[in-house]
mmCIF file of C-alpha atoms in Angstrom:
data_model
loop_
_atom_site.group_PDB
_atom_site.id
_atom_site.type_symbol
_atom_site.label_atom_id
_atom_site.label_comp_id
_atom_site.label_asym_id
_atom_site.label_seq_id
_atom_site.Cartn_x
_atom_site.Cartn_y
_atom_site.Cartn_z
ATOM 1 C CA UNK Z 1 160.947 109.756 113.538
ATOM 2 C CA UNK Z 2 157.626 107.781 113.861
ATOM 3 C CA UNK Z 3 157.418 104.505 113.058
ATOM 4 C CA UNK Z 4 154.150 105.370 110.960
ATOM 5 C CA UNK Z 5 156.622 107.835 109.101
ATOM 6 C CA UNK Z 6 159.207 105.683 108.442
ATOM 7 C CA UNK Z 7 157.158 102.497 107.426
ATOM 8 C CA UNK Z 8 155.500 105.294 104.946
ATOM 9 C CA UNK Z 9 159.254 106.278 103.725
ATOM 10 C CA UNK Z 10 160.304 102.408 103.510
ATOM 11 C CA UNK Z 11 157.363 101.559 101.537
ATOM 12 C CA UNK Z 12 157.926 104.619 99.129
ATOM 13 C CA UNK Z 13 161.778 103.138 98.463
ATOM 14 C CA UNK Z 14 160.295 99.801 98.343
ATOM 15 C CA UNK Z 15 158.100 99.944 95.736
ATOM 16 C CA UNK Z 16 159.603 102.888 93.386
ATOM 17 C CA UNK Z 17 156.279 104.656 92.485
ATOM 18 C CA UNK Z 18 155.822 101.316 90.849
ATOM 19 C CA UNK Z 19 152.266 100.816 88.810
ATOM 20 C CA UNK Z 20 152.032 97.566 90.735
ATOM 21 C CA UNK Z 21 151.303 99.421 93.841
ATOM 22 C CA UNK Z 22 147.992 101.280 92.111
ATOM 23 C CA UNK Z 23 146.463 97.917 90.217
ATOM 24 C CA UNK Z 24 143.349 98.781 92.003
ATOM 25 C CA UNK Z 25 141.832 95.425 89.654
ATOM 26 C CA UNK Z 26 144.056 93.205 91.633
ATOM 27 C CA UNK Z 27 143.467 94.472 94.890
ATOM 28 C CA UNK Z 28 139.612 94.506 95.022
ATOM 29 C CA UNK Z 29 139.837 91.567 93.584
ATOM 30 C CA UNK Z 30 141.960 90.061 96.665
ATOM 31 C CA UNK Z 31 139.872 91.461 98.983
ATOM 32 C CA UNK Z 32 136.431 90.955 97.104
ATOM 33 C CA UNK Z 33 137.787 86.766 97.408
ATOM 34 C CA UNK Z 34 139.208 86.885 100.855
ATOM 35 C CA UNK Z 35 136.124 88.402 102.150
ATOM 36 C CA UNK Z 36 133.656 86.048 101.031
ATOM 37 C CA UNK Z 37 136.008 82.728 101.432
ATOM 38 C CA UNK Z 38 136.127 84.291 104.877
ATOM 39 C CA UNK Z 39 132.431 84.602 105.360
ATOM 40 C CA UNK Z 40 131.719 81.416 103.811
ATOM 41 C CA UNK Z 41 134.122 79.421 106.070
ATOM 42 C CA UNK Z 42 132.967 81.104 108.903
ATOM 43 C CA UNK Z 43 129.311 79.439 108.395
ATOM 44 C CA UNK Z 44 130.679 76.031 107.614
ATOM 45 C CA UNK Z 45 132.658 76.092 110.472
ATOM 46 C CA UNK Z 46 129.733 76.826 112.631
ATOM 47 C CA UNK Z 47 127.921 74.070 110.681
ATOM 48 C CA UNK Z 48 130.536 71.386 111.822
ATOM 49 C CA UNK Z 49 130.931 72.923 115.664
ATOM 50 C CA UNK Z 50 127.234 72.486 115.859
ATOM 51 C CA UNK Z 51 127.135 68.925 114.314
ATOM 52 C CA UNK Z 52 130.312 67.910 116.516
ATOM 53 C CA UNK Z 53 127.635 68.625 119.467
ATOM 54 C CA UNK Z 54 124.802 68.141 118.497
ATOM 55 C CA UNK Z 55 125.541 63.844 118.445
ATOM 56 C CA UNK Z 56 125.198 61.621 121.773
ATOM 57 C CA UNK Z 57 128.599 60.778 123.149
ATOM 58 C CA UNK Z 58 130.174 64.350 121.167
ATOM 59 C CA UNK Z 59 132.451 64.789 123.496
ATOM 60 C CA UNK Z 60 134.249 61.372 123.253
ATOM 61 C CA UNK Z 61 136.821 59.879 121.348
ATOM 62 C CA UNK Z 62 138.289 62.421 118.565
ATOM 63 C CA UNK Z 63 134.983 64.854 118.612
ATOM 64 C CA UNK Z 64 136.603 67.024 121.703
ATOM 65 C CA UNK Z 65 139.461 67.221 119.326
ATOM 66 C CA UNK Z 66 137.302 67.986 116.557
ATOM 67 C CA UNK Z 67 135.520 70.840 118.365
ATOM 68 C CA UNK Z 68 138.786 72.297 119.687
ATOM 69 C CA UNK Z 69 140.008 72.001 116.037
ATOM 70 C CA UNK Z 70 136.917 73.917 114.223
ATOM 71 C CA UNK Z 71 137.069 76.404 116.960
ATOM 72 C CA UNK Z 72 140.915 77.095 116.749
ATOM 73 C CA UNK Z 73 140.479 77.469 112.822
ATOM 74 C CA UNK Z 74 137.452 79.665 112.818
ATOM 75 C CA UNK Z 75 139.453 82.121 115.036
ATOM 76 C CA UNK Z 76 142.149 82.263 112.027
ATOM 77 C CA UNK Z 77 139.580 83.304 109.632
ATOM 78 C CA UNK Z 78 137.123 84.969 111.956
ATOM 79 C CA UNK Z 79 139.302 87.586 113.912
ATOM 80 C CA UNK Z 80 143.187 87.253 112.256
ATOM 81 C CA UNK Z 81 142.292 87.026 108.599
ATOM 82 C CA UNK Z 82 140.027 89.994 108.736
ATOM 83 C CA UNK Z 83 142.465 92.201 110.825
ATOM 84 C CA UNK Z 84 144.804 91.286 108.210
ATOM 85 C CA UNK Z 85 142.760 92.520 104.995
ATOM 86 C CA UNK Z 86 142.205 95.644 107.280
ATOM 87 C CA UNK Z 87 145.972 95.957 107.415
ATOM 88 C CA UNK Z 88 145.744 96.079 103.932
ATOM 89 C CA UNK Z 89 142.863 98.688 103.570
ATOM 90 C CA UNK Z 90 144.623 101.160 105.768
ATOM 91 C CA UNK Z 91 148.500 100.932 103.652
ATOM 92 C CA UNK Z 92 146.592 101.576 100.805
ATOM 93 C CA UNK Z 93 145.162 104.627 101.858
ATOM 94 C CA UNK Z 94 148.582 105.239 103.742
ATOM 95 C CA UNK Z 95 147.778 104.688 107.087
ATOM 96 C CA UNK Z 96 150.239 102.393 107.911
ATOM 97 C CA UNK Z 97 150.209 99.322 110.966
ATOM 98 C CA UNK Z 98 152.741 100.391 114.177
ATOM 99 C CA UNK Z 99 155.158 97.879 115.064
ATOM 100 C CA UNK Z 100 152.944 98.486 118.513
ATOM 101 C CA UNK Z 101 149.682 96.695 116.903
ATOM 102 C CA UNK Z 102 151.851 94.325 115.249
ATOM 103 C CA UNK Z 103 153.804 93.177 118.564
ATOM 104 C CA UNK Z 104 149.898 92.681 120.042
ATOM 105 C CA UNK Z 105 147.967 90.856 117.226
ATOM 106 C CA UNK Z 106 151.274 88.948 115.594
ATOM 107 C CA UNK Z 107 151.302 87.493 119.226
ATOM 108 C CA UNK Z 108 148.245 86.467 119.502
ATOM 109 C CA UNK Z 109 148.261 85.368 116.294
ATOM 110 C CA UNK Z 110 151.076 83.040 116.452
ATOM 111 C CA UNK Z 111 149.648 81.290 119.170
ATOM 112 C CA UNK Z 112 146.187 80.747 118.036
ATOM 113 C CA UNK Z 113 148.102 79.135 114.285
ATOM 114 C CA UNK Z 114 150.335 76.660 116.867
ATOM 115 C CA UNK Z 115 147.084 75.538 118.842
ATOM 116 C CA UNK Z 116 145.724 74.889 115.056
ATOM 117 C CA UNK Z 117 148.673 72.844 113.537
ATOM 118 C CA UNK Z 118 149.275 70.897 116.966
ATOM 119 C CA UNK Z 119 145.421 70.502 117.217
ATOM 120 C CA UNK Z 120 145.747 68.603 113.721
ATOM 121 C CA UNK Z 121 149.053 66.569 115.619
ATOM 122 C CA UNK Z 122 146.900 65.570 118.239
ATOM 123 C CA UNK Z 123 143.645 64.208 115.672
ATOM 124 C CA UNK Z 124 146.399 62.147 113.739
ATOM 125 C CA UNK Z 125 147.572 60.715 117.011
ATOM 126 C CA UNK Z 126 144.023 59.841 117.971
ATOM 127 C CA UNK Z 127 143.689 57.960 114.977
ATOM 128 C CA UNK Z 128 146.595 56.694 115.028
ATOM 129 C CA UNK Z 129 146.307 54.080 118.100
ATOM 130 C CA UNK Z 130 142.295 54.127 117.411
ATOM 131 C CA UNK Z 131 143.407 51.919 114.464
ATOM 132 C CA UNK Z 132 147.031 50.789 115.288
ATOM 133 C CA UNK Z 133 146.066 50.253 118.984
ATOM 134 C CA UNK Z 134 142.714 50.095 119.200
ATOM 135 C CA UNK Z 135 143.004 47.991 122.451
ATOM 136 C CA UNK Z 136 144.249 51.257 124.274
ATOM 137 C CA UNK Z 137 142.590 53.481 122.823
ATOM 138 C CA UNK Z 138 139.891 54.070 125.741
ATOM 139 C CA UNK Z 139 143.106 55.174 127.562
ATOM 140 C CA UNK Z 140 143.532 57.972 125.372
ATOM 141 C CA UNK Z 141 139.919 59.592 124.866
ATOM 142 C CA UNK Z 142 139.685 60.339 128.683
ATOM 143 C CA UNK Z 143 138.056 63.360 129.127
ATOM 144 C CA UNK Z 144 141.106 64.735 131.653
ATOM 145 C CA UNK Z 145 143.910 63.624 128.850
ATOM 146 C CA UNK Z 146 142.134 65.564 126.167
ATOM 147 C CA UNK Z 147 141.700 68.493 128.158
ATOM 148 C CA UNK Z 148 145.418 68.376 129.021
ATOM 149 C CA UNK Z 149 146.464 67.986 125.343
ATOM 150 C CA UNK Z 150 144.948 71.258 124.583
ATOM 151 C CA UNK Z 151 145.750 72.950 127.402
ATOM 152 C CA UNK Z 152 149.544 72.067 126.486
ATOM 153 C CA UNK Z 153 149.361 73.259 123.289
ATOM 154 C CA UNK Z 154 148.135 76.952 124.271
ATOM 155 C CA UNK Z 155 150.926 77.098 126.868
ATOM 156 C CA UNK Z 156 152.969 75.712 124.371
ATOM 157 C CA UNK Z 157 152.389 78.563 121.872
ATOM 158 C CA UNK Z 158 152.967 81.650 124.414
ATOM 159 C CA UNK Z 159 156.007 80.017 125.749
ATOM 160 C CA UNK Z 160 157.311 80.018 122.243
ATOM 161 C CA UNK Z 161 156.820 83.194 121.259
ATOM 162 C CA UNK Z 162 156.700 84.975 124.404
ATOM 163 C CA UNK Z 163 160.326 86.157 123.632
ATOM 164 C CA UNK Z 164 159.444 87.928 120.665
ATOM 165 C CA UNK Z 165 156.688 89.545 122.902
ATOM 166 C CA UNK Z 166 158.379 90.596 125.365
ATOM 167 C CA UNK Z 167 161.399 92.192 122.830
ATOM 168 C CA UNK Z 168 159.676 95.889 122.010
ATOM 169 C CA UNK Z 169 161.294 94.935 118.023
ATOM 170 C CA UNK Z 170 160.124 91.557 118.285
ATOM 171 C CA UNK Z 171 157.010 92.224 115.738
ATOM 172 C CA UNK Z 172 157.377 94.855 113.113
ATOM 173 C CA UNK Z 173 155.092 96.268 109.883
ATOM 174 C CA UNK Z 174 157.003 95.236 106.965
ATOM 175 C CA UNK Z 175 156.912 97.246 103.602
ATOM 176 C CA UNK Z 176 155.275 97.534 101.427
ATOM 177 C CA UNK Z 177 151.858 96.412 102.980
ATOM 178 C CA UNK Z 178 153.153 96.982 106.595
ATOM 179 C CA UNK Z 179 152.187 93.410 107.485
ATOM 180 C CA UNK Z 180 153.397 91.964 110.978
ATOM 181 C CA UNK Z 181 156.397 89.653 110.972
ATOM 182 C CA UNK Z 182 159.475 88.896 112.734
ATOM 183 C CA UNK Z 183 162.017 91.411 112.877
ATOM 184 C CA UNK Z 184 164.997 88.537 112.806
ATOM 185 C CA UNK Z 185 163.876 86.537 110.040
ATOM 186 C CA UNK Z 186 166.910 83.537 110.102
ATOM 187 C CA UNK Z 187 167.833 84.095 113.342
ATOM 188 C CA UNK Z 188 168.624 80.739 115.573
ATOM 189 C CA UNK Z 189 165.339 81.707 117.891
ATOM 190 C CA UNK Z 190 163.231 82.492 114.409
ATOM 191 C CA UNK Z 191 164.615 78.596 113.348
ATOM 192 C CA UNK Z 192 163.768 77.421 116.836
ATOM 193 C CA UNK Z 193 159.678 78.838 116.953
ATOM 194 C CA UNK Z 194 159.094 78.086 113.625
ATOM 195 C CA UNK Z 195 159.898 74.082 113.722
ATOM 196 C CA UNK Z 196 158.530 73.868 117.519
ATOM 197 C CA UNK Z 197 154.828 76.077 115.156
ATOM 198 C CA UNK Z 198 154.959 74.026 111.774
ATOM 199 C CA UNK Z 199 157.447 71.599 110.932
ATOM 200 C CA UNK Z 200 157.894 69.351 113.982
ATOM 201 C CA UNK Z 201 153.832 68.974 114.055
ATOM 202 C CA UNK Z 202 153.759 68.463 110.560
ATOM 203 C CA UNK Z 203 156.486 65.964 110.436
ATOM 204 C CA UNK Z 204 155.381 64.041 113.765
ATOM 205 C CA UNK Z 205 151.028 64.150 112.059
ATOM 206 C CA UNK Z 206 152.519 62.507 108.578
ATOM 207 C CA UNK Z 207 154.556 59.750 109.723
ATOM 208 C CA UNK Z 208 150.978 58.558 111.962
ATOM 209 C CA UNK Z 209 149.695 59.082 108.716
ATOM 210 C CA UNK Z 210 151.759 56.858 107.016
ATOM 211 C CA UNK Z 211 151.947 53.992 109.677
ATOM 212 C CA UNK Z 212 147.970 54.412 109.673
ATOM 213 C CA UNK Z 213 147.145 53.957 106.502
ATOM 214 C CA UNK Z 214 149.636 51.444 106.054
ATOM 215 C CA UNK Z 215 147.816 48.905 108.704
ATOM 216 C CA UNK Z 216 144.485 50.098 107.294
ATOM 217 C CA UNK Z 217 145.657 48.518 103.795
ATOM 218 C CA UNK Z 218 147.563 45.596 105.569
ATOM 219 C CA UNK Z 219 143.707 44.779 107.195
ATOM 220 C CA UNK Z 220 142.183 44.921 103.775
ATOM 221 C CA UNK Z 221 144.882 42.568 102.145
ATOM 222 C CA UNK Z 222 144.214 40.013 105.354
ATOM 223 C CA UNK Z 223 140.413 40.486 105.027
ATOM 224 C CA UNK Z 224 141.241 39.862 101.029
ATOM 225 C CA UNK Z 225 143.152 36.525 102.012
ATOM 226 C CA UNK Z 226 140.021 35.148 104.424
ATOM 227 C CA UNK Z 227 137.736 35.753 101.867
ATOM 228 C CA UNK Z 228 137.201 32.210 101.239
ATOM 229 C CA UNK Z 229 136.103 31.457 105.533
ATOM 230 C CA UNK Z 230 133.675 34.195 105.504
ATOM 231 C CA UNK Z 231 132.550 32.828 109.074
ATOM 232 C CA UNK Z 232 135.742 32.887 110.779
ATOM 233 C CA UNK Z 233 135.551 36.553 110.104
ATOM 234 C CA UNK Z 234 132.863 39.275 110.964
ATOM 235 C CA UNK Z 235 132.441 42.210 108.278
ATOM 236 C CA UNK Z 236 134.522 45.417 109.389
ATOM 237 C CA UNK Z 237 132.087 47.201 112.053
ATOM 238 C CA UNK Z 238 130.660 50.908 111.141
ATOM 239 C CA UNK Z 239 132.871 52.246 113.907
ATOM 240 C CA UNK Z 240 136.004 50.823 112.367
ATOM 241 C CA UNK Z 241 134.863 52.272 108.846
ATOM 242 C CA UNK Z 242 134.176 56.123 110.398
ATOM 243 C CA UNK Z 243 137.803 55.559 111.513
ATOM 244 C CA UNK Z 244 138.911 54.884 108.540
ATOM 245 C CA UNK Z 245 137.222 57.659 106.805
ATOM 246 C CA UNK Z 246 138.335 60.519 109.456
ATOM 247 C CA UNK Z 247 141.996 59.151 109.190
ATOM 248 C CA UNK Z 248 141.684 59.947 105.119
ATOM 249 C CA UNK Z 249 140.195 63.312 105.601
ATOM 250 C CA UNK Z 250 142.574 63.901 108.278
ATOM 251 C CA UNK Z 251 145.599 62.912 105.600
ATOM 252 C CA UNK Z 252 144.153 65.246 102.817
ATOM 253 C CA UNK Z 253 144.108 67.730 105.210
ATOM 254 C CA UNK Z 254 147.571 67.286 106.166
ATOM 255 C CA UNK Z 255 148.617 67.530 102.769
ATOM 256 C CA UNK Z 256 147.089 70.717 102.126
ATOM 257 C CA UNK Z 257 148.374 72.293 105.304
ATOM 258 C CA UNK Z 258 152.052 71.342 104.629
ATOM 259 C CA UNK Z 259 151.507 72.595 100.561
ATOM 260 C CA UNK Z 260 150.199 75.933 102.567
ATOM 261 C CA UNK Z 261 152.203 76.636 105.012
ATOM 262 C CA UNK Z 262 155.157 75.782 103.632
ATOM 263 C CA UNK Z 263 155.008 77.904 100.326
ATOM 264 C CA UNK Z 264 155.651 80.981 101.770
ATOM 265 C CA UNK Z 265 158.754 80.446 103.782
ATOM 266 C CA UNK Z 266 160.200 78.353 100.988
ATOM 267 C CA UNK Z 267 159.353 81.536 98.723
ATOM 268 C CA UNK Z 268 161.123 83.816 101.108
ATOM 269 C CA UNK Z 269 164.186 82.105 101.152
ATOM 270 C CA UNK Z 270 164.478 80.984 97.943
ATOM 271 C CA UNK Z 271 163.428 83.810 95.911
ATOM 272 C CA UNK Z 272 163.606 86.877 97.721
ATOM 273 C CA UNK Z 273 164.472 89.674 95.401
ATOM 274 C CA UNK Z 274 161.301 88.145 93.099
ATOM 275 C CA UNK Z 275 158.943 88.616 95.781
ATOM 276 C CA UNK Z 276 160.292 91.996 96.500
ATOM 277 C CA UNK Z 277 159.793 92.976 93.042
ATOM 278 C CA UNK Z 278 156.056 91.904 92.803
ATOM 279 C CA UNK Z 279 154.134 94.101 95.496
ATOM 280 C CA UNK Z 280 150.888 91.752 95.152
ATOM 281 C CA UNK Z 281 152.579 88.515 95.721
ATOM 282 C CA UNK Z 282 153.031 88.422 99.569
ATOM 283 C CA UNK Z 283 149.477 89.217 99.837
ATOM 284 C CA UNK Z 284 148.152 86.553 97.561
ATOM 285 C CA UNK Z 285 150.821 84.544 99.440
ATOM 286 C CA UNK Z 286 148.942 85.096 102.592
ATOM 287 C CA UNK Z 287 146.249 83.663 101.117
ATOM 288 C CA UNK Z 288 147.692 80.895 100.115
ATOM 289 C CA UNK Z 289 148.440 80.520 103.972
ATOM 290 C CA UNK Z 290 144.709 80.929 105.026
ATOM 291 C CA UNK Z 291 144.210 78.370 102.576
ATOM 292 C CA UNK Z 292 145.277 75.694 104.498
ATOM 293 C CA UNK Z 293 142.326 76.677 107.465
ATOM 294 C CA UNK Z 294 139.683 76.901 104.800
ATOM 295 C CA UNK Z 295 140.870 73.394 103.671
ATOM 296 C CA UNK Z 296 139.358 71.911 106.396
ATOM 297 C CA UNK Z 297 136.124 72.665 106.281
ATOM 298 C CA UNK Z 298 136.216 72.308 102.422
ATOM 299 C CA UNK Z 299 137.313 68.740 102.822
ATOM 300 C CA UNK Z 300 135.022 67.638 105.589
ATOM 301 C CA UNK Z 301 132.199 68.588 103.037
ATOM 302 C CA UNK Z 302 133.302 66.843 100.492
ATOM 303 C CA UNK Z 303 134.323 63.430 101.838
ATOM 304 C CA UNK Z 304 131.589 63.404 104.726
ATOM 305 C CA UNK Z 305 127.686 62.609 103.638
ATOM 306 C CA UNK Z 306 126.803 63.686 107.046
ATOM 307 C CA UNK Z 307 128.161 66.959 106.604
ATOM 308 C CA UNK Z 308 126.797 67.617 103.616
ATOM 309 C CA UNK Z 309 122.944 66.786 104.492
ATOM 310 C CA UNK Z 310 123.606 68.986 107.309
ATOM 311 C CA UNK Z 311 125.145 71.646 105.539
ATOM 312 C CA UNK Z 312 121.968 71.227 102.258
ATOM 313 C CA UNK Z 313 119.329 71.209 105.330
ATOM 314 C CA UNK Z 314 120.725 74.608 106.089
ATOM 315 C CA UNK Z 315 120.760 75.894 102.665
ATOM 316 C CA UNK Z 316 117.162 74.279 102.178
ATOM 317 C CA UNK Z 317 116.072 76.082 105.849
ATOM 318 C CA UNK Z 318 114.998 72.667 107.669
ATOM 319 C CA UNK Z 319 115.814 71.283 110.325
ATOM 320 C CA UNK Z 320 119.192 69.222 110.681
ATOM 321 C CA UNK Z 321 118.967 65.371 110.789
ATOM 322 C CA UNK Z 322 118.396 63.540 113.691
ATOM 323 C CA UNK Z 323 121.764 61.450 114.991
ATOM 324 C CA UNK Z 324 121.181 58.135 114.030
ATOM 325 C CA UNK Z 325 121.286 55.633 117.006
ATOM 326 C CA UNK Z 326 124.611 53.338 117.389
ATOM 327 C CA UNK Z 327 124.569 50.081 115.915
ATOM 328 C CA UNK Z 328 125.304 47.506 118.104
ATOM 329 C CA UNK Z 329 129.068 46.627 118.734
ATOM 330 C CA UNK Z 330 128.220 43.374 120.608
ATOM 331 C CA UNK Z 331 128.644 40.431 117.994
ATOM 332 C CA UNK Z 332 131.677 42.669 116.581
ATOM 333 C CA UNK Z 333 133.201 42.781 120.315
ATOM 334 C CA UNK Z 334 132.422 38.617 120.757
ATOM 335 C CA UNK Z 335 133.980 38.096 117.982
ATOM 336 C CA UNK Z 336 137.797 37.605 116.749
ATOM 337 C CA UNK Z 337 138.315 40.327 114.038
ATOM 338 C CA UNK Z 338 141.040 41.569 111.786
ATOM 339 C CA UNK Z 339 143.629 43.484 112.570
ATOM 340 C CA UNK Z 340 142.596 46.746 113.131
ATOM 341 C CA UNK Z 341 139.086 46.403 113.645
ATOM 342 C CA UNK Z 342 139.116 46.480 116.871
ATOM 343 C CA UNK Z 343 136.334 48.926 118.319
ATOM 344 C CA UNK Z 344 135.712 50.330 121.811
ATOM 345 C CA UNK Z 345 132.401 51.124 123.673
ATOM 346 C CA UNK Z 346 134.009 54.666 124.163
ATOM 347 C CA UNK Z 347 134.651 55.545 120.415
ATOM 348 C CA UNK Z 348 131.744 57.547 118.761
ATOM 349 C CA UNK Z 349 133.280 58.734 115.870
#
């Protein structure tokens, strides 16, 4: 028997001739929302890849990082996101996925989602000694070290799950939407890729979080207690405050990664029979998941002002701003300032 055939008898079983499975209101209205969060974040993600080089210096300090990161997210919602509502299209009118497609695209999928969650790793580790360390910091935004981080995290990602590739049952259509998962759900190698995709990243980007924004406020309390010898202490410099403000959109990001990537799993294993019972939850479940990329675009609009005159001069159809030119870093560099304020010459963010 075909494995069109039988994912067309499994998802008969599975759903019962269920009404859920007809609520034609709830699936336009999935796909209606997907599709245009999907075109939307598409533009805004070209918006930022442009700005990241349009500036002098773009490809120093965290902007490389930056660029690799749009570009690695705009592939999730550019090419997997819309494969996956056409997964969707095609069960409903009962063309079901192959576990042949799904071995191809899950592959390439998981890859491209590891690059993306160890891209973010990487940004909270460049913040993380740009304002812990900031003394060896030019150490870390060479041009051959960046290029090596993502490199690393590509190999990383078909290493990983080039098992389940390589396994013909590795990938299969699940019922009743015939999406692609694993076929050993639970399994020690399922553990195993899964911590090495989302948790270890995860759990290695928010403890740089913490540590970060815990010698951010320790600087403000010591620039608090000064306050009184305003000479013996220059004002933070503009560099030091763009750190600053990356390494809090960088932490609001993390948080809504790990609230969206984790949900579904936890739902999974917690609930199972629930979600097997409600045929539109895994779907709006996936979204959930695509959340997290659209997140970051989302975020850098709302806490960036140079984002958002780019993104209104677009809207408006004129011209994006000019870069500004870089303030000076001399009297900040011949001077003794607080900890953390440190700048480099290399740093441009």
């Amino acid at each position: 028997m075909s494995n069109s055939s039988l994912s067309c008898r499994n998802y008969t079983l599975f759903t019962n001739h269920s009404a859920v499975v007809h609520d034609n209101a709830h699936f336009a209205t999935y796909v209606t929302v997907s599709s245009l969060a999907c075109l939307f974040t598409i533009v805004v993600y070209l918006l930022l890849i442009s700005l990241t080089f349009r500036r002098r210096f773009s490809l120093s300090g965290p902007r490389f990082l930056l660029a690799h990161q749009f570009l690695a997210e705009m592939l999730m919602v550019g090419v997997h996101w819309p494969l996956l509502l056409l997964q969707l299209l095609l069960a409903r009118h009962g063309i079901f996925t192959s576990n042949t497609f799904c071995r191809h695209f899950y592959f390439f999928y998981e890859i491209n989602m590891m690059a993306a969650i160890w891209g973010l790793c990487a940004l909270s580790f460049n913040r993380f000694i740009a304002i812990v360390y900031p003394h060896l910091y030019p150490r870390f935004t060479r041009q051959r070290f960046l290029r090596a981080q993502i490199l690393a995290f590509w190999i990383l990602g078909i290493a990983v799950h080039l098992p389940f590739y390589l396994r013909t049952n590795g990938f299969v259509a699940e019922p009743p939407w015939t999406l692609c998962n694993y076929a050993r759900q639970g399994s020690l190698m399922f553990d195993l890729a899964a911590t090495l995709r989302v948790h270890l990243p995860l759990a290695l980007a928010g403890v740089m979080h913490v540590v970060v924004l815990w010698q951010v406020a320790a600087s403000r309390r010591h620039a608090n207690r000064t306050t009184a010898d305003a000479a013996a202490l220059p004002p933070a410099s503009g560099a030091y405050r763009k750190r600053v403000q990356l390494a809090k959109m960088l932490f609001a990001n993390w948080i809504v990664h790990c609230v969206c990537f984790s949900t579904l799993p936890m739902l999974k294993s917690v609930l199972p029979l629930w979600m097997l019972q409600q045929t539109m939850t895994l779907p709006w479940l996936r979204g959930l998941l695509y959340s997290g990329y659209l997140s970051t675009p989302v975020l850098f609009y709302a806490m960036n002002r140079e984002c958002r005159e780019a993104f209104n001069s677009v809207l408006m159809c004129k011209p994006l701003p000019n870069a500004k030119p870089r303030a000076s870093m001399s009297y900040a560099l011949s001077r003794k300032e607080a900890p953390g304020t440190a700048i480099s010459r290399s740093d441009a963010a």
